[in-house]
Amino acid sequence: MFVGIERAVEILRSNDDFYILTHISPDGDTLGSAYGLCSILQSIGKRARVLCADEIPKKFSYMFDTVDNQEFEADTIIAVDVADAKLLGDNIKYVDDIVLCIDHHISNKDFAKNTFLDTKAAACAEIIYDISVFMKTPLSDKAAMCLYTGISTDTGCFKYSNTTPKTHMTAAKLLEKDFIASDINYKMFDLKKKSMLMLEREVIDTLAFYADGKLAIACVTTEMLKKAGCSENEDLGAVTSIPRQIEGVEVGVTIKQKGDNHYKISMRSSALVNASEICAFFGGGGHPRAAGCEFFDTVDNIKEKISTKIISVLLDKE
Amino acid sequence: MFVGIERAVEILRSNDDFYILTHISPDGDTLGSAYGLCSILQSIGKRARVLCADEIPKKFSYMFDTVDNQEFEADTIIAVDVADAKLLGDNIKYVDDIVLCIDHHISNKDFAKNTFLDTKAAACAEIIYDISVFMKTPLSDKAAMCLYTGISTDTGCFKYSNTTPKTHMTAAKLLEKDFIASDINYKMFDLKKKSMLMLEREVIDTLAFYADGKLAIACVTTEMLKKAGCSENEDLGAVTSIPRQIEGVEVGVTIKQKGDNHYKISMRSSALVNASEICAFFGGGGHPRAAGCEFFDTVDNIKEKISTKIISVLLDKE
């Protein structure tokens, strides 16, 4: 059931021992929201613990020390930034007992007993901040640092179109606390694994250009991952965005190997071209400016098929 | 003479025909401040023109259309984001007539008749916004877009340590206007020239690691610039920051060729090491975390000298 902030706060106030669940493949927002809320609850005398079914990436480990991590049995289960119960991973075992889900995804499945959803919020951490204001609980420096992490990471450091005036207002309030935001941003946005840099180098070598440079296609094969020292399940966001970052490119495509003759395609486009429609043509889908599809074929055939289709779409726009 | 906002506004109100000068090698802040102020002045019935002694890079050209660019003879000369008269380039010819300089650089030389300096402002555009509020002039969408560009570019999209709560408050106010901030940020921070991407690839190939990966040294030679298709005076900020972006690297060095056996060194460091002290040892200088020096020697000898010195500094810290 979707509820307002009053009911969400009532649940937080009237209970004492909380587990706060994050989604799997944890990012800055689910962790920042969870540790921020955990800190807020502990500051008003509640017991709270963050539970994540996946290992927490090392770069987020500084949040772990912002709260008291003692173990106990909870009587109240909350989920933050979780749009769908299946994103709980092994913590799906708690699903029938989740009394409150706090989230900002428009795709939220309302799987919890109560869901406080604000789809206008750029990050779930923005909603946790609203809750702390509504509850009139003082926000510690460490809690502010966690909430800032959530907002900064989910907006690409205020770069993406989900950033609103309210996002900046919230960041302004959080920055008044004592933590070094620029150190967090360096860690989140500038720092790279050596293996990822090596992979980027390899990916640049595969770039092929079509249609006077309006289309760029790059490849990432299993062998390239191995050569660069990356693991199979590495976050490839940085390399996937390379083709579309090049000046003049309207459609950027990255072909990622999943198995023998099995490839996933990431497509990013400017407003000129609807990537979602092109990917739908190949049985995939997504958003107008970021979509994907899948092929069981050779790289050369995939390049041929995709480039032919995209070039014809680009010609139609001229 | 340093003056307050009242005097700055009095100058703007009591005159009618303005030239607004930017600094050379124009960046987003000097241009955003100039076009933003120009727009504000035109909106209250004044004539105003932006003058920049250097060509304006193509990526900033969208600001040009935010104002009426008609030519006329000014009676009042203003400079924005200009810390030193020598940064005016050929517009130094106006130096004796500059009645007001609006700036945020702590190094401001107070070369104008009146200088309104706010060193707490992350960007000069933040000050122009303050002026518009003080003057109670309504801010157009286009003026807001220019001021946002200034703030965003001078803070690395709110990533750097100069970003304050007030920076975010100002961004919140500007985002209420009708322009697409994410398109600007894409252009400023994500878009890359193909030649720059090719240079990055070459630079990654030159990376050498020392001291268990705590020191990384990269090279950019004239030949590499040529091969990648970059011009001699290309902005190399993106490649200079590669070594220090690698996980585990405490000191990142880039050796840039300036001529035959003539090289400039950029050094970036974590808080562990004082880059300024190391560069001073070699006759250079700079800031504790970003410094530089110069060598007339071969690349191999320079690598040997620099790595020996830095390794000894790193050993002292263990």
XYZ file of C-alpha atoms in Angstrom, chain A residues 33-286:
254
model
C 20.025 5.704 2.398
C 20.373 2.609 4.592
C 23.336 3.835 6.662
C 21.859 7.340 6.854
C 18.523 6.012 8.147
C 20.315 3.576 10.472
C 22.266 6.461 11.969
C 19.115 8.572 12.378
C 17.270 5.728 14.132
C 20.223 5.019 16.431
C 20.442 8.717 17.309
C 16.902 8.599 18.732
C 17.633 5.511 20.828
C 16.449 2.759 18.476
C 18.445 -0.337 17.524
C 19.085 -0.638 13.786
C 21.248 -2.684 11.425
C 21.853 -2.517 7.687
C 21.575 -5.839 5.823
C 22.762 -6.287 2.243
C 22.625 -9.699 0.523
C 25.701 -8.893 -1.577
C 29.169 -7.951 -0.438
C 29.568 -4.177 -0.087
C 32.123 -2.803 -2.598
C 35.285 -1.551 -0.902
C 34.799 2.009 -2.097
C 31.660 2.303 0.079
C 33.265 0.796 3.195
C 33.600 4.215 4.893
C 29.851 4.171 5.484
C 30.100 1.012 7.568
C 31.751 2.912 10.433
C 29.089 5.625 10.570
C 26.822 3.420 12.701
C 26.921 0.967 15.600
C 27.014 -2.436 13.855
C 26.068 -4.633 16.845
C 23.999 -7.728 16.042
C 20.448 -8.269 17.403
C 17.078 -9.699 16.360
C 14.860 -7.097 14.708
C 11.088 -6.814 15.124
C 10.648 -4.350 12.234
C 11.960 -4.792 8.697
C 12.425 -1.834 6.309
C 13.716 -1.714 2.736
C 15.317 1.346 1.118
C 15.780 2.077 -2.596
C 14.347 -1.381 -3.408
C 11.864 -1.255 -6.324
C 11.152 -4.982 -6.490
C 11.329 -7.812 -3.922
C 13.552 -9.834 -6.246
C 16.243 -7.164 -5.816
C 16.577 -8.229 -2.161
C 18.683 -11.253 -3.131
C 18.932 -13.686 -0.213
C 17.139 -11.175 1.998
C 13.988 -12.168 0.119
C 13.467 -14.385 3.181
C 12.263 -11.274 5.016
C 9.835 -10.237 2.281
C 6.595 -11.055 4.118
C 7.710 -9.015 7.113
C 8.762 -5.817 5.333
C 6.582 -3.240 7.015
C 7.921 -0.212 5.124
C 9.693 0.363 1.824
C 11.112 3.843 1.141
C 11.866 4.359 -2.539
C 12.010 6.742 -5.520
C 11.759 4.332 -8.505
C 8.708 4.815 -10.715
C 8.860 1.054 -11.313
C 8.295 0.296 -7.590
C 6.177 -2.861 -7.251
C 4.622 -1.939 -3.864
C 5.736 -5.309 -2.466
C 5.945 -4.091 1.146
C 3.078 -3.640 3.626
C 3.605 0.119 3.338
C 5.499 1.927 0.559
C 6.538 5.554 0.869
C 7.337 6.437 -2.743
C 8.523 9.814 -4.042
C 9.325 9.484 -7.733
C 10.344 13.152 -7.937
C 13.301 12.496 -5.639
C 16.572 12.136 -7.559
C 17.795 9.678 -4.937
C 16.235 7.665 -2.138
C 18.655 9.493 0.178
C 16.792 12.727 -0.634
C 13.653 11.118 0.870
C 15.548 9.941 3.957
C 16.634 13.558 4.450
C 12.981 14.684 4.189
C 12.072 12.088 6.819
C 14.764 13.360 9.191
C 13.412 16.909 8.780
C 9.823 15.741 9.313
C 10.904 13.819 12.429
C 12.914 16.829 13.653
C 15.824 14.513 14.465
C 19.222 16.207 14.448
C 21.363 14.854 11.613
C 24.896 13.784 12.571
C 27.874 14.599 10.338
C 28.228 10.914 9.525
C 24.561 10.518 8.575
C 24.865 13.607 6.365
C 27.908 12.061 4.683
C 25.921 8.885 3.893
C 22.919 10.807 2.523
C 25.213 13.037 0.454
C 26.828 9.904 -1.014
C 23.404 8.615 -2.049
C 22.383 11.862 -3.734
C 25.737 12.474 -5.396
C 26.064 8.953 -6.837
C 22.475 8.696 -8.129
C 22.771 12.039 -9.967
C 26.300 11.561 -11.384
C 27.355 14.382 -9.033
C 24.355 16.572 -9.977
C 25.103 16.066 -13.678
C 22.070 14.086 -14.808
C 18.565 15.247 -15.699
C 17.056 13.757 -12.507
C 18.718 16.584 -10.513
C 16.078 19.086 -9.351
C 16.194 22.368 -7.441
C 15.234 20.327 -4.367
C 18.205 17.997 -4.930
C 20.529 21.006 -4.739
C 18.679 22.424 -1.709
C 19.152 19.102 0.085
C 22.839 18.986 -0.868
C 23.216 22.543 0.480
C 21.771 21.475 3.846
C 23.955 18.354 4.000
C 27.161 20.259 3.129
C 26.629 22.414 6.225
C 27.637 19.338 8.220
C 31.254 18.390 8.845
C 32.467 15.924 6.189
C 34.621 16.316 3.068
C 32.308 15.949 0.080
C 35.125 16.398 -2.440
C 36.942 13.336 -1.032
C 33.770 11.276 -1.489
C 33.314 12.571 -5.040
C 36.942 11.802 -5.904
C 36.431 8.218 -4.723
C 33.097 7.843 -6.523
C 33.797 9.567 -9.826
C 37.525 9.951 -10.486
C 39.215 6.928 -8.948
C 39.650 3.995 -11.346
C 40.948 0.467 -11.013
C 44.100 -0.076 -13.076
C 42.344 -2.993 -14.785
C 39.455 -0.733 -15.841
C 41.889 1.788 -17.340
C 43.558 -1.031 -19.286
C 40.153 -2.203 -20.491
C 39.288 1.338 -21.631
C 42.482 1.365 -23.668
C 41.496 -1.929 -25.328
C 37.946 -0.725 -25.983
C 39.169 2.491 -27.661
C 41.122 0.258 -30.075
C 37.896 -1.469 -31.169
C 36.049 1.762 -32.046
C 34.530 1.733 -35.522
C 32.840 4.802 -37.009
C 30.005 4.983 -39.528
C 27.791 7.629 -41.152
C 30.357 10.456 -41.060
C 31.120 9.741 -37.408
C 27.476 9.908 -36.268
C 27.569 6.232 -35.250
C 30.353 4.661 -33.160
C 30.507 0.986 -32.220
C 32.865 -0.516 -29.628
C 33.364 -4.100 -28.443
C 34.184 -5.770 -25.125
C 35.034 -9.449 -25.418
C 35.653 -11.982 -22.654
C 39.273 -12.120 -23.822
C 39.646 -8.348 -23.447
C 38.291 -8.517 -19.884
C 40.794 -11.266 -19.090
C 43.718 -9.431 -20.711
C 42.939 -6.226 -18.768
C 42.528 -8.125 -15.508
C 38.818 -7.367 -15.056
C 36.383 -9.850 -13.553
C 33.401 -11.172 -15.543
C 30.865 -9.237 -13.463
C 32.826 -5.944 -13.448
C 30.723 -2.766 -13.653
C 31.298 -1.755 -17.284
C 29.423 1.570 -17.093
C 32.572 3.582 -17.826
C 33.435 1.717 -21.035
C 29.819 1.453 -22.200
C 29.632 5.238 -22.271
C 32.809 5.745 -24.362
C 31.284 5.653 -27.894
C 28.536 8.195 -27.152
C 31.027 10.552 -25.441
C 32.818 11.274 -28.711
C 32.112 14.613 -30.368
C 29.773 14.248 -33.345
C 28.482 10.815 -32.316
C 24.664 10.675 -32.228
C 24.421 6.940 -31.499
C 26.992 5.043 -29.435
C 26.883 1.257 -29.296
C 28.858 -1.161 -27.139
C 28.790 -4.881 -27.957
C 29.546 -6.932 -24.835
C 30.313 -10.630 -25.033
C 28.261 -12.859 -22.725
C 29.273 -16.267 -24.133
C 30.211 -18.009 -27.379
C 28.457 -16.046 -30.133
C 26.269 -14.448 -27.429
C 26.427 -10.651 -27.117
C 24.519 -7.904 -25.308
C 24.200 -4.501 -26.917
C 24.112 -1.177 -25.039
C 22.890 1.727 -27.122
C 23.050 5.413 -26.072
C 21.727 8.147 -28.316
C 21.212 11.882 -28.604
C 17.693 13.320 -28.847
C 17.977 12.885 -32.649
C 17.496 9.110 -32.545
C 15.212 6.853 -30.489
C 17.495 4.074 -29.189
C 14.524 2.268 -27.655
C 12.822 1.906 -31.068
C 15.990 0.607 -32.715
C 16.564 -1.939 -29.951
C 12.888 -2.960 -30.108
C 13.453 -3.750 -33.816
C 16.030 -6.316 -32.636
C 13.744 -7.674 -29.899
C 15.107 -5.504 -27.077
C 13.940 -2.285 -25.438
C 14.663 0.451 -22.901
